[in-house]
């Protein structure tokens, strides 16, 4: 397992170190020494300090930010790419990647006729309305429906409540003190290989701030923020819920996302203060590669929530159907007394997909409790691993954890694996773990057939039944879409 | 309604049905009896189109259609219903969702509109009333944690909801207590009319006191070795199966 740095002392160190550096930098005249053409919209391939500076400058970041990125980069250079996950993929050449290109609008097409018919078929199956299909595939839309207008009304409502919902870049300009206070405070760049890389080169991402006592009046969705820009390769999301606040955040969408960038390494940091709650729902549907396993996105994500206040709560719900290789362990650091962490996950792998996902629950405060419900479905020749850590610290009296991880196999060539790790330093802890493995039985399918239900529908019903506990935690609309998405992902996997 | 001609079928490469001939007409009740392992469930599964069973020769016609060509779901939609000897559990799918999906699939196939939630609930109330089923069953997962008898009752509920033309009841009576046997039998009798037919597989003459068959067939080692009226069941109960086997041997020798 990669190491988890959790104590607040460490964070303070980081901050004062940052201050130190900031001073150093302002004292010395900053030398750019740039070979790279500043006017260029794209950095040359490869990664070095110069590129990191270039990115920071392009984004007009304050100097402390540049320095933070540089420190991350220097740290990353000293690190090794992790090999413990149960996945295999060709070695990534980090010098063969372009780390910056100006935010691109999706290529504009004249009409839906120009869109990949496969993609359109999928849209249809998902029941995505025509106008929305156009937006998603980059076709010019009627002015009336332009999502900008939707987004505008949306923004005004939030503003009234004092909710900040913007890109991290904008937040750096408009609320630098907030970004500086919290960025890297949950996932320090020292955390792991990909977190360090992300810190050095992150493109952009969402920033959310919910002030004290505010219940965010609507579900916040990346869909509104990203509009028609391509999603970044190294996204960084930061959400802060002040005392007694609540927000539900939706990430991703069910429409299949293609991207020319193969490597994706995102970081998500959630800060939850006293009596506050964040509900974070993800539907991940990156291109998984073709049925022979060619192409497809590598998705290495670090997601972590710090429940800092007493009675704070975080709930991660994720439905993962895409990517060729997924590596993702949304974690909860339960620092505040009585804080609660939940993780509900459905991970589907088909064809040659590989997923190594799970959760980490770190109990530090007293009377903290956590729940992990993980449903892994493997089909084709895919490999699906659950990896979870439940850690109970010395002071975490009466910590409770319940973990259930169920695997479902479709066919004979796929694999499901479970790696639960439990570390307990307090003997009042109560930790329960349940695991099951089942097969979609021919007899179940025949039973449904015999009642007039086709094999395809039968498989969907069985799989949805299997995932029910997780879907129940998704916002209603998302849940319906997720069900359809699952059906599409598993299409033709049982014949 | 159903015509079976010289039907042979394999399971895992082994021949189980060795030439079955049987005709069932609308309005009739047929009972099949026979020793364990003689092929009764195999016959029922072959008729329903279970992919684990391979038809090697012979013909099956249902309402003039060649059944062997039809996918199992289409056979069900055409009106063939199998009450399983061992009903299958499906976690996470409620009985209500399951029944509603099945009902609407059948309706769709016949060009009828889907049942509205109200229609569905009323139908469900009526049919589960016949079987004296606790309404709570409906929100539970299909057969999960059901007792043996509850599972059998649930099969009959599905039959009443779907109103098939031909119901194949594979040992629906086994595992039922005396009261449940009466209730389930009355469910079958409510279902029965001049336009549909029932083929029931049983080991016990007792059931046939409640559901009176027009014909009784004895299946042994993959063949129907004797057919008769309802009195044949009584005779079997008294004498067991050996006397027919002996009879048959004598006939063959003659
Ligand atoms: N899936 C299978 N694999 C192997 N053999 C099978 C399978 N299904 C059935 N058989 C065999 O076929 C034969 C007939 O089985 P079948 O279930 O049709 O008997 P039955 O008449 O219904 O018996 P019972 O009265 O015990 O229910 C048996 O010898 C059984 O072992
Ligand atoms: Mg049997």
XYZ file of N, CA and C in Angstrom, chain A residues 35-271:
711
model
N 13.480 28.258 -23.067
C 13.699 27.941 -24.477
C 12.336 27.818 -25.147
N 11.410 27.298 -24.343
C 10.077 27.069 -24.885
C 9.437 28.386 -25.288
N 8.754 28.352 -26.404
C 8.083 29.538 -26.900
C 6.839 29.810 -26.061
N 6.885 30.936 -25.345
C 5.794 31.292 -24.444
C 4.481 31.462 -25.181
N 4.581 31.899 -26.407
C 3.349 32.147 -27.162
C 2.677 30.852 -27.596
N 3.487 29.821 -27.589
C 2.949 28.549 -28.079
C 1.795 28.068 -27.202
N 0.836 27.402 -27.838
C -0.300 26.870 -27.109
C -0.029 25.486 -26.547
N 1.071 24.939 -26.971
C 1.365 23.575 -26.557
C 2.812 23.483 -26.142
N 3.045 22.801 -25.033
C 4.423 22.592 -24.605
C 5.007 21.444 -25.414
N 6.344 21.442 -25.579
C 6.916 20.282 -26.258
C 6.786 19.046 -25.372
N 6.934 17.897 -25.986
C 6.875 16.646 -25.232
C 7.893 16.624 -24.119
N 7.590 15.881 -23.077
C 8.578 15.664 -22.031
C 8.307 16.485 -20.792
N 9.006 16.149 -19.734
C 8.788 16.816 -18.472
C 10.106 17.181 -17.812
N 10.225 18.459 -17.479
C 11.367 18.943 -16.711
C 10.925 20.208 -15.978
N 11.811 20.812 -15.221
C 11.406 21.980 -14.430
C 10.879 23.099 -15.315
N 11.471 23.195 -16.471
C 11.098 24.255 -17.387
C 9.632 24.113 -17.813
N 9.262 22.880 -18.077
C 7.879 22.625 -18.486
C 6.920 22.955 -17.335
N 7.322 22.594 -16.138
C 6.469 22.883 -14.984
C 6.283 24.399 -14.854
N 7.368 25.123 -15.013
C 7.280 26.596 -14.947
C 6.400 27.133 -16.062
N 6.553 26.546 -17.228
C 5.789 26.972 -18.394
C 4.282 26.829 -18.123
N 3.916 25.678 -17.587
C 2.499 25.432 -17.286
C 1.990 26.490 -16.322
N 2.747 26.714 -15.262
C 2.337 27.637 -14.223
C 2.214 29.062 -14.781
N 3.126 29.388 -15.663
C 3.106 30.737 -16.206
C 1.946 30.924 -17.168
N 1.737 29.892 -17.997
C 0.621 29.936 -18.925
C -0.690 30.175 -18.196
N -0.757 29.604 -17.016
C -1.990 29.714 -16.251
C -1.979 30.950 -15.353
N -0.949 31.743 -15.489
C -0.813 32.997 -14.735
C -0.956 32.772 -13.234
N -0.255 31.768 -12.765
C -0.381 31.414 -11.355
C 0.537 32.268 -10.485
N 0.164 32.440 -9.215
C 1.055 33.141 -8.296
C 2.327 32.305 -8.079
N 3.351 32.954 -7.598
C 4.636 32.269 -7.506
C 4.651 31.127 -6.510
N 3.902 31.285 -5.440
C 3.897 30.177 -4.468
C 3.385 28.897 -5.108
N 2.475 29.081 -6.070
C 1.902 27.935 -6.770
C 2.969 27.291 -7.658
N 3.708 28.142 -8.345
C 4.781 27.639 -9.197
C 5.779 26.837 -8.364
N 6.111 27.391 -7.218
C 7.079 26.718 -6.362
C 6.553 25.391 -5.851
N 5.278 25.386 -5.539
C 4.657 24.154 -5.038
C 4.737 23.069 -6.121
N 4.445 23.485 -7.343
C 4.517 22.538 -8.454
C 5.953 22.014 -8.617
N 6.896 22.924 -8.494
C 8.297 22.533 -8.676
C 8.748 21.553 -7.599
N 8.308 21.839 -6.368
C 8.680 20.919 -5.287
C 8.089 19.539 -5.552
N 6.845 19.558 -6.036
C 6.189 18.286 -6.356
C 6.974 17.559 -7.437
N 7.378 18.313 -8.439
C 8.121 17.706 -9.545
C 9.426 17.084 -9.055
N 10.134 17.849 -8.218
C 11.415 17.341 -7.708
C 11.193 16.083 -6.881
N 10.113 16.094 -6.140
C 9.815 14.918 -5.331
C 9.483 13.722 -6.238
N 8.691 14.004 -7.250
C 8.260 12.944 -8.179
C 9.469 12.261 -8.811
N 10.456 13.074 -9.151
C 11.654 12.521 -9.795
C 12.341 11.475 -8.933
N 12.193 11.626 -7.631
C 12.854 10.691 -6.722
C 12.017 9.436 -6.470
N 10.788 9.439 -6.995
C 9.877 8.337 -6.675
C 9.888 7.254 -7.761
N 9.391 6.099 -7.373
C 9.283 4.972 -8.303
C 7.816 4.769 -8.660
N 7.595 4.387 -9.877
C 6.237 4.072 -10.280
C 5.775 2.830 -9.500
N 4.574 2.899 -8.915
C 4.157 1.770 -8.073
C 3.909 0.508 -8.890
N 4.246 -0.606 -8.309
C 4.022 -1.857 -9.023
C 3.132 -2.815 -8.267
N 2.683 -2.364 -7.075
C 1.846 -3.276 -6.280
C 0.445 -3.507 -6.819
N -0.140 -2.591 -7.609
C -1.501 -2.917 -8.033
C -1.522 -4.164 -8.915
N -2.643 -4.832 -8.892
C -2.803 -6.070 -9.626
C -3.199 -5.789 -11.069
N -2.383 -4.980 -11.715
C -2.665 -4.636 -13.107
C -1.365 -4.674 -13.894
N -1.433 -4.947 -15.154
C -0.245 -4.892 -15.990
C -0.538 -4.048 -17.213
N 0.427 -3.239 -17.586
C 0.284 -2.401 -18.776
C 1.688 -2.046 -19.221
N 1.832 -1.707 -20.489
C 3.175 -1.363 -20.949
C 3.706 -0.167 -20.176
N 4.994 -0.139 -19.947
C 5.601 0.956 -19.204
C 5.281 2.298 -19.875
N 4.935 3.258 -19.015
C 4.608 4.569 -19.563
C 5.892 5.373 -19.741
N 6.056 5.964 -20.909
C 7.204 6.840 -21.124
C 6.774 8.266 -20.801
N 7.167 8.721 -19.610
C 6.703 10.021 -19.157
C 7.320 11.176 -19.939
N 8.360 10.871 -20.681
C 8.965 11.929 -21.513
C 8.309 12.002 -22.886
N 7.375 11.114 -23.117
C 6.723 11.085 -24.419
C 5.316 11.692 -24.349
N 5.081 12.460 -23.285
C 3.741 13.017 -23.092
C 3.827 14.530 -23.206
N 2.773 15.119 -23.766
C 2.693 16.576 -23.786
C 1.933 17.002 -22.542
N 2.561 17.842 -21.721
C 1.967 18.171 -20.438
C 1.158 19.461 -20.430
N 1.233 20.192 -21.517
C 0.367 21.365 -21.543
C -0.100 21.673 -22.949
N -1.394 21.793 -23.095
C -1.892 22.459 -24.286
C -3.038 23.345 -23.835
N -3.163 24.485 -24.507
C -4.187 25.439 -24.110
C -5.534 24.735 -24.149
N -6.397 25.093 -23.191
C -7.716 24.463 -23.138
C -8.366 24.509 -24.518
N -8.742 23.364 -24.973
C -9.306 23.278 -26.317
C -10.802 23.126 -26.227
N -11.471 23.817 -27.124
C -12.884 23.497 -27.274
C -12.938 22.208 -28.061
N -13.955 21.435 -27.796
C -14.079 20.219 -28.592
C -14.220 20.619 -30.046
N -13.695 19.795 -30.959
C -13.800 20.161 -32.361
C -15.261 20.381 -32.728
N -15.525 21.470 -33.400
C -16.905 21.765 -33.760
C -17.289 21.030 -35.033
N -18.386 20.329 -34.959
C -18.880 19.622 -36.132
C -20.152 20.321 -36.590
N -20.469 20.099 -37.853
C -21.644 20.765 -38.409
C -22.941 20.105 -37.946
N -22.952 18.763 -37.981
C -24.177 18.077 -37.589
C -23.840 16.713 -37.021
N -24.842 16.064 -36.495
C -24.631 14.747 -35.889
C -24.187 13.706 -36.916
N -24.434 13.992 -38.199
C -24.020 13.049 -39.251
C -22.508 12.840 -39.233
N -21.784 13.810 -38.690
C -20.318 13.714 -38.705
C -19.775 12.954 -37.492
N -20.669 12.598 -36.584
C -20.221 11.937 -35.362
C -20.120 10.426 -35.584
N -19.133 9.837 -34.953
C -18.933 8.386 -34.987
C -20.264 7.657 -34.709
N -20.732 6.879 -35.673
C -22.041 6.227 -35.495
C -22.111 5.311 -34.266
N -20.966 4.713 -33.912
C -20.919 3.873 -32.706
C -21.306 4.688 -31.465
N -20.754 5.905 -31.436
C -20.998 6.794 -30.311
C -22.483 7.167 -30.256
N -23.035 7.437 -31.442
C -24.449 7.812 -31.497
C -25.338 6.684 -31.018
N -24.951 5.450 -31.395
C -25.733 4.278 -30.972
C -25.773 4.219 -29.445
N -24.585 4.466 -28.873
C -24.504 4.416 -27.414
C -25.360 5.505 -26.781
N -25.293 6.707 -27.348
C -26.118 7.811 -26.844
C -27.576 7.411 -26.843
N -27.974 6.777 -27.955
C -29.372 6.397 -28.097
C -29.765 5.418 -27.000
N -28.892 4.420 -26.806
C -29.184 3.415 -25.787
C -29.272 4.044 -24.405
N -28.477 5.088 -24.198
C -28.501 5.756 -22.904
C -29.701 6.681 -22.773
N -30.363 6.900 -23.906
C -31.523 7.779 -23.873
C -31.157 9.243 -23.688
N -30.002 9.636 -24.215
C -29.589 11.037 -24.096
C -30.319 11.863 -25.168
N -30.970 12.939 -24.770
C -31.721 13.742 -25.738
C -30.827 14.267 -26.859
N -31.440 14.473 -28.021
C -30.695 14.897 -29.214
C -29.813 16.103 -28.978
N -30.383 17.138 -28.375
C -29.629 18.371 -28.196
C -28.398 18.128 -27.327
N -28.586 17.281 -26.334
C -27.484 17.001 -25.437
C -26.423 16.153 -26.132
N -26.891 15.266 -27.014
C -25.963 14.462 -27.805
C -25.035 15.374 -28.596
N -25.630 16.442 -29.110
C -24.840 17.383 -29.912
C -23.748 18.019 -29.055
N -24.137 18.462 -27.873
C -23.154 19.106 -27.002
C -22.022 18.142 -26.678
N -22.410 16.922 -26.315
C -21.419 15.937 -25.900
C -20.464 15.568 -27.016
N -20.947 15.587 -28.245
C -20.066 15.167 -29.329
C -19.487 16.362 -30.078
N -19.742 17.549 -29.573
C -19.092 18.723 -30.139
C -19.758 19.279 -31.381
N -21.043 19.019 -31.541
C -21.758 19.603 -32.670
C -22.299 20.963 -32.224
N -22.237 21.937 -33.138
C -22.735 23.262 -32.802
C -24.215 23.171 -32.417
N -24.594 23.849 -31.341
C -25.989 23.766 -30.901
C -26.717 25.083 -31.078
N -28.044 24.996 -31.107
C -28.862 26.196 -31.223
C -28.578 27.124 -30.054
N -28.640 28.398 -30.334
C -28.332 29.386 -29.309
C -29.215 29.211 -28.079
N -30.472 28.886 -28.294
C -31.411 28.768 -27.185
C -30.948 27.713 -26.179
N -30.407 26.648 -26.752
C -30.072 25.545 -25.863
C -28.652 25.612 -25.341
N -27.901 26.559 -25.819
C -26.498 26.638 -25.405
C -26.390 26.499 -23.892
N -25.533 25.586 -23.501
C -25.444 25.270 -22.076
C -24.982 26.470 -21.267
N -24.375 27.440 -21.938
C -23.912 28.621 -21.224
C -25.064 29.293 -20.487
N -26.203 29.380 -21.160
C -27.330 30.053 -20.522
C -27.819 29.270 -19.303
N -27.804 27.937 -19.452
C -28.180 27.101 -18.303
C -27.206 27.366 -17.167
N -25.944 27.379 -17.547
C -24.893 27.556 -16.545
C -25.008 28.899 -15.850
N -25.458 29.900 -16.556
C -25.528 31.233 -15.981
C -26.567 31.327 -14.864
N -27.748 30.839 -15.147
C -28.797 30.832 -14.117
C -28.318 30.065 -12.903
N -27.690 28.958 -13.215
C -27.151 28.077 -12.219
C -26.168 28.831 -11.317
N -25.276 29.570 -11.950
C -24.254 30.294 -11.196
C -24.859 31.344 -10.289
N -25.899 32.006 -10.776
C -26.505 33.066 -9.975
C -27.132 32.531 -8.695
N -27.813 31.392 -8.843
C -28.418 30.775 -7.661
C -27.345 30.450 -6.624
N -26.233 29.933 -7.105
C -25.163 29.566 -6.174
C -24.582 30.801 -5.494
N -24.435 31.851 -6.281
C -23.825 33.067 -5.774
C -24.619 33.633 -4.597
N -25.933 33.591 -4.749
C -26.801 34.067 -3.668
C -26.484 33.386 -2.337
N -26.150 32.109 -2.431
C -25.877 31.332 -1.218
C -24.424 31.450 -0.768
N -23.612 32.106 -1.595
C -22.201 32.236 -1.253
C -21.373 31.018 -1.622
N -21.957 30.145 -2.424
C -21.230 28.948 -2.841
C -20.270 29.319 -3.977
N -19.039 28.870 -3.865
C -18.094 29.101 -4.958
C -17.961 27.810 -5.742
N -18.180 27.884 -7.038
C -18.040 26.715 -7.889
C -17.363 27.193 -9.164
N -16.071 26.915 -9.263
C -15.340 27.423 -10.419
C -14.212 26.468 -10.761
N -13.433 26.838 -11.758
C -12.247 26.047 -12.047
C -11.191 26.389 -11.007
N -10.242 25.507 -10.824
C -9.174 25.781 -9.864
C -8.386 27.019 -10.320
N -8.183 27.140 -11.634
C -7.455 28.321 -12.137
C -8.145 29.613 -11.736
N -9.458 29.661 -11.931
C -10.190 30.872 -11.554
C -10.120 31.097 -10.055
N -10.229 30.005 -9.302
C -10.190 30.132 -7.848
C -8.843 30.686 -7.399
N -7.786 30.275 -8.102
C -6.456 30.773 -7.759
C -6.378 32.279 -7.931
N -7.151 32.798 -8.878
C -7.143 34.239 -9.115
C -8.070 34.957 -8.158
N -9.261 34.338 -7.948
C -10.277 35.041 -7.173
C -10.229 34.752 -5.662
N -9.808 33.550 -5.304
C -9.765 33.200 -3.873
C -8.457 32.497 -3.538
N -7.331 33.174 -3.824
C -6.049 32.487 -3.643
C -5.841 31.993 -2.215
N -6.380 32.748 -1.228
C -6.133 32.361 0.166
C -6.768 31.008 0.480
N -7.942 30.752 -0.090
C -8.617 29.468 0.147
C -7.864 28.319 -0.515
N -7.451 28.561 -1.741
C -6.733 27.506 -2.459
C -5.445 27.195 -1.729
N -4.766 28.244 -1.323
C -3.477 28.058 -0.672
C -3.620 27.307 0.654
N -4.696 27.599 1.338
C -4.914 26.969 2.636
C -5.175 25.468 2.492
N -5.897 25.095 1.456
C -6.370 23.709 1.403
C -5.722 22.823 0.331
N -5.204 23.422 -0.733
C -4.649 22.602 -1.807
C -3.481 21.770 -1.282
N -3.531 20.492 -1.499
C -2.450 19.618 -1.044
C -2.517 19.299 0.436
N -3.552 19.796 1.103
C -3.625 19.546 2.548
C -4.207 18.166 2.841
N -4.882 17.599 1.870
C -5.442 16.256 2.061
C -4.600 15.226 1.313
N -4.233 15.586 0.108
C -3.326 14.732 -0.664
C -2.047 15.528 -0.923
N -1.064 15.442 -0.025
C 0.186 16.172 -0.257
C 0.895 15.580 -1.480
N 1.722 16.371 -2.088
C 2.368 15.849 -3.304
C 3.294 14.682 -2.993
N 3.637 14.541 -1.724
C 4.509 13.430 -1.334
C 3.743 12.109 -1.247
N 2.448 12.184 -1.420
C 1.600 11.027 -1.136
C 1.916 9.794 -1.968
N 1.902 9.958 -3.242
C 2.223 8.826 -4.109
C 2.683 9.345 -5.466
N 3.171 8.445 -6.249
C 3.781 8.756 -7.535
C 2.894 9.636 -8.429
N 1.630 9.207 -8.561
C 0.749 9.947 -9.465
C 0.242 11.238 -8.860
N 0.135 11.261 -7.535
C -0.269 12.494 -6.871
C 0.831 13.549 -7.039
N 2.076 13.113 -6.971
C 3.197 14.034 -7.161
C 3.199 14.565 -8.587
N 2.988 13.654 -9.535
C 2.960 14.052 -10.943
C 1.826 15.047 -11.174
N 0.666 14.729 -10.619
C -0.492 15.602 -10.783
C -0.190 16.996 -10.227
N 0.389 17.050 -9.027
C 0.675 18.340 -8.401
C 1.608 19.171 -9.286
N 2.545 18.508 -9.918
C 3.508 19.232 -10.748
C 2.866 19.784 -12.016
N 1.999 19.026 -12.611
C 1.551 19.410 -13.957
C 0.047 19.563 -14.114
N -0.725 19.524 -13.022
C -2.181 19.476 -13.202
C -2.681 20.608 -14.089
N -3.629 20.229 -14.926
C -4.137 21.174 -15.908
C -5.179 22.080 -15.274
N -6.240 21.484 -14.794
C -7.265 22.258 -14.124
C -8.220 21.302 -13.453
N -9.300 21.825 -12.950
C -10.265 20.982 -12.271
C -11.284 21.851 -11.581
N -12.076 21.260 -10.726
C -13.138 22.016 -10.064
C -12.719 22.473 -8.683
N -13.217 23.636 -8.338
C -13.036 24.145 -6.987
C -14.423 24.452 -6.422
N -14.706 23.904 -5.260
C -16.007 24.144 -4.645
C -15.796 24.582 -3.206
N -16.497 25.632 -2.819
C -16.435 26.083 -1.428
C -17.854 26.326 -0.937
N -18.227 25.597 0.098
C -19.566 25.781 0.664
C -19.391 26.465 2.021
N -19.924 27.700 2.142
C -19.714 28.436 3.395
C -20.470 27.810 4.574
N -20.148 28.295 5.741
C -20.767 27.790 6.977
C -22.283 27.790 6.894
N -22.859 26.707 7.328
C -24.310 26.643 7.475
C -25.096 26.586 6.174
N -24.417 26.456 5.043
C -25.142 26.472 3.767
C -25.360 25.053 3.253
N -26.583 24.800 2.871
C -26.904 23.550 2.213
C -26.988 23.876 0.734
N -26.053 23.369 -0.043
C -26.000 23.738 -1.453
C -27.322 23.371 -2.122
N -27.962 24.369 -2.751
C -29.343 24.179 -3.203
C -29.493 23.218 -4.378
N -28.408 22.819 -4.998
C -28.542 21.904 -6.130
C -27.338 20.998 -6.190
N -27.501 19.917 -6.938
C -26.372 19.030 -7.107
C -25.360 19.706 -8.042
N -24.114 19.728 -7.651
C -23.101 20.344 -8.497
C -22.534 19.272 -9.413
N -22.491 19.600 -10.686
C -22.029 18.592 -11.623
C -20.934 19.152 -12.507
N -19.887 18.373 -12.720
C -18.792 18.814 -13.579
C -19.320 19.164 -14.956
N -20.401 18.544 -15.318
C -20.992 18.761 -16.624
C -21.170 20.249 -16.920
N -21.592 20.990 -15.903
C -21.829 22.409 -16.103
C -20.534 23.209 -16.164
N -19.555 22.727 -15.420
C -18.330 23.501 -15.383
C -17.504 23.312 -16.640
N -17.390 22.074 -17.072
C -16.506 21.802 -18.192
C -17.062 22.342 -19.502
N -18.402 22.383 -19.585
C -19.016 22.836 -20.828
C -18.432 22.117 -22.019
N -17.879 22.882 -22.952
C -17.395 22.171 -24.126
C -15.877 22.139 -24.254
N -15.233 22.166 -23.117
C -13.794 21.959 -23.164
C -13.495 20.485 -22.979
N -12.402 20.038 -23.522
C -12.005 18.664 -23.267
C -11.597 18.515 -21.805
N -11.930 17.395 -21.223
C -11.545 17.161 -19.843
C -10.034 17.017 -19.781
N -9.464 17.548 -18.751
C -8.002 17.522 -18.663
C -7.462 16.145 -18.362
N -6.209 16.014 -18.658
C -5.537 14.746 -18.444
C -5.123 14.601 -16.976
N -4.732 15.709 -16.391
C -4.350 15.706 -14.979
C -5.275 16.668 -14.235
N -6.442 16.150 -13.895
C -7.433 17.001 -13.242
C -7.151 17.104 -11.754
N -7.564 18.213 -11.185
C -7.393 18.372 -9.743
C -8.651 19.009 -9.190
N -9.279 18.371 -8.246
C -10.522 18.868 -7.688
C -10.339 19.113 -6.203
N -10.891 20.220 -5.758
C -10.789 20.564 -4.338
C -12.153 21.047 -3.860
N -12.692 20.369 -2.861
C -13.994 20.760 -2.327
C -13.872 20.990 -0.822
N -14.394 22.121 -0.382
C -14.325 22.443 1.038
C -15.739 22.671 1.569
N -16.105 21.911 2.550
C -17.412 22.098 3.190
C -17.180 22.631 4.594
N -17.560 23.887 4.787
C -17.383 24.520 6.105
C -18.383 23.940 7.111
N -18.284 24.354 8.365
C -19.154 23.826 9.425
C -20.617 23.826 9.000
N -21.313 22.762 9.338
C -22.760 22.668 9.124
C -23.197 22.890 7.684
N -22.356 22.524 6.733
C -22.770 22.690 5.337
C -22.960 21.319 4.682
N -23.551 21.367 3.484
C -23.794 20.117 2.764
C -23.684 20.358 1.271
N -23.070 19.416 0.583
C -23.064 19.500 -0.881
C -23.031 18.095 -1.476
N -23.727 17.980 -2.592
C -23.681 16.733 -3.350
C -23.034 17.053 -4.683
N -21.980 16.355 -5.001
C -21.188 16.673 -6.178
C -21.184 15.481 -7.130
N -21.447 15.727 -8.399
C -21.457 14.657 -9.394
C -20.300 14.825 -10.353
N -19.558 13.777 -10.517
C -18.401 13.845 -11.394
C -18.610 12.904 -12.575
N -18.249 13.389 -13.736
C -18.323 12.541 -14.922
C -19.717 12.490 -15.479
N -19.858 11.792 -16.553
C -21.185 11.576 -17.088
C -21.196 10.219 -17.758
N -22.387 9.761 -18.069
C -22.491 8.397 -18.558
C -22.117 8.273 -20.030
N -22.132 9.400 -20.734
C -21.760 9.322 -22.142
C -20.305 8.876 -22.233
N -19.995 8.020 -23.190
C -18.617 7.531 -23.282
C -17.679 8.678 -23.622
N -16.552 8.719 -22.966
C -15.622 9.801 -23.225
C -14.381 9.265 -23.909
N -14.099 9.822 -25.056
C -12.872 9.447 -25.747
C -11.877 10.560 -25.527
N -10.633 10.200 -25.498
C -9.634 11.217 -25.282
C -8.370 10.723 -25.943
N -7.647 11.650 -26.535
C -6.424 11.235 -27.198
C -5.308 10.966 -26.195
N -5.494 11.471 -24.973
C -4.475 11.234 -23.951
C -4.712 9.897 -23.287
N -3.669 9.094 -23.248
C -3.875 7.771 -22.680
C -3.769 7.759 -21.148
N -2.874 8.564 -20.626
C -2.662 8.555 -19.174
C -3.498 9.626 -18.488
N -4.269 9.234 -17.514
C -5.017 10.188 -16.711
C -4.673 9.977 -15.244
N -4.247 11.031 -14.595
C -3.905 10.911 -13.179
C -4.537 12.086 -12.449
N -5.711 11.862 -11.920
C -6.444 12.936 -11.248
C -6.234 12.876 -9.739
N -6.440 14.024 -9.120
C -6.430 14.079 -7.650
C -7.697 14.788 -7.204
N -8.359 14.229 -6.213
C -9.533 14.875 -5.639
C -9.314 14.999 -4.135
N -9.478 16.226 -3.634
C -9.327 16.454 -2.189
C -10.636 17.014 -1.631
N -11.110 16.394 -0.584
C -12.310 16.903 0.073
C -11.971 17.264 1.510
N -12.411 18.455 1.919
C -12.194 18.870 3.305
C -13.562 19.064 3.942
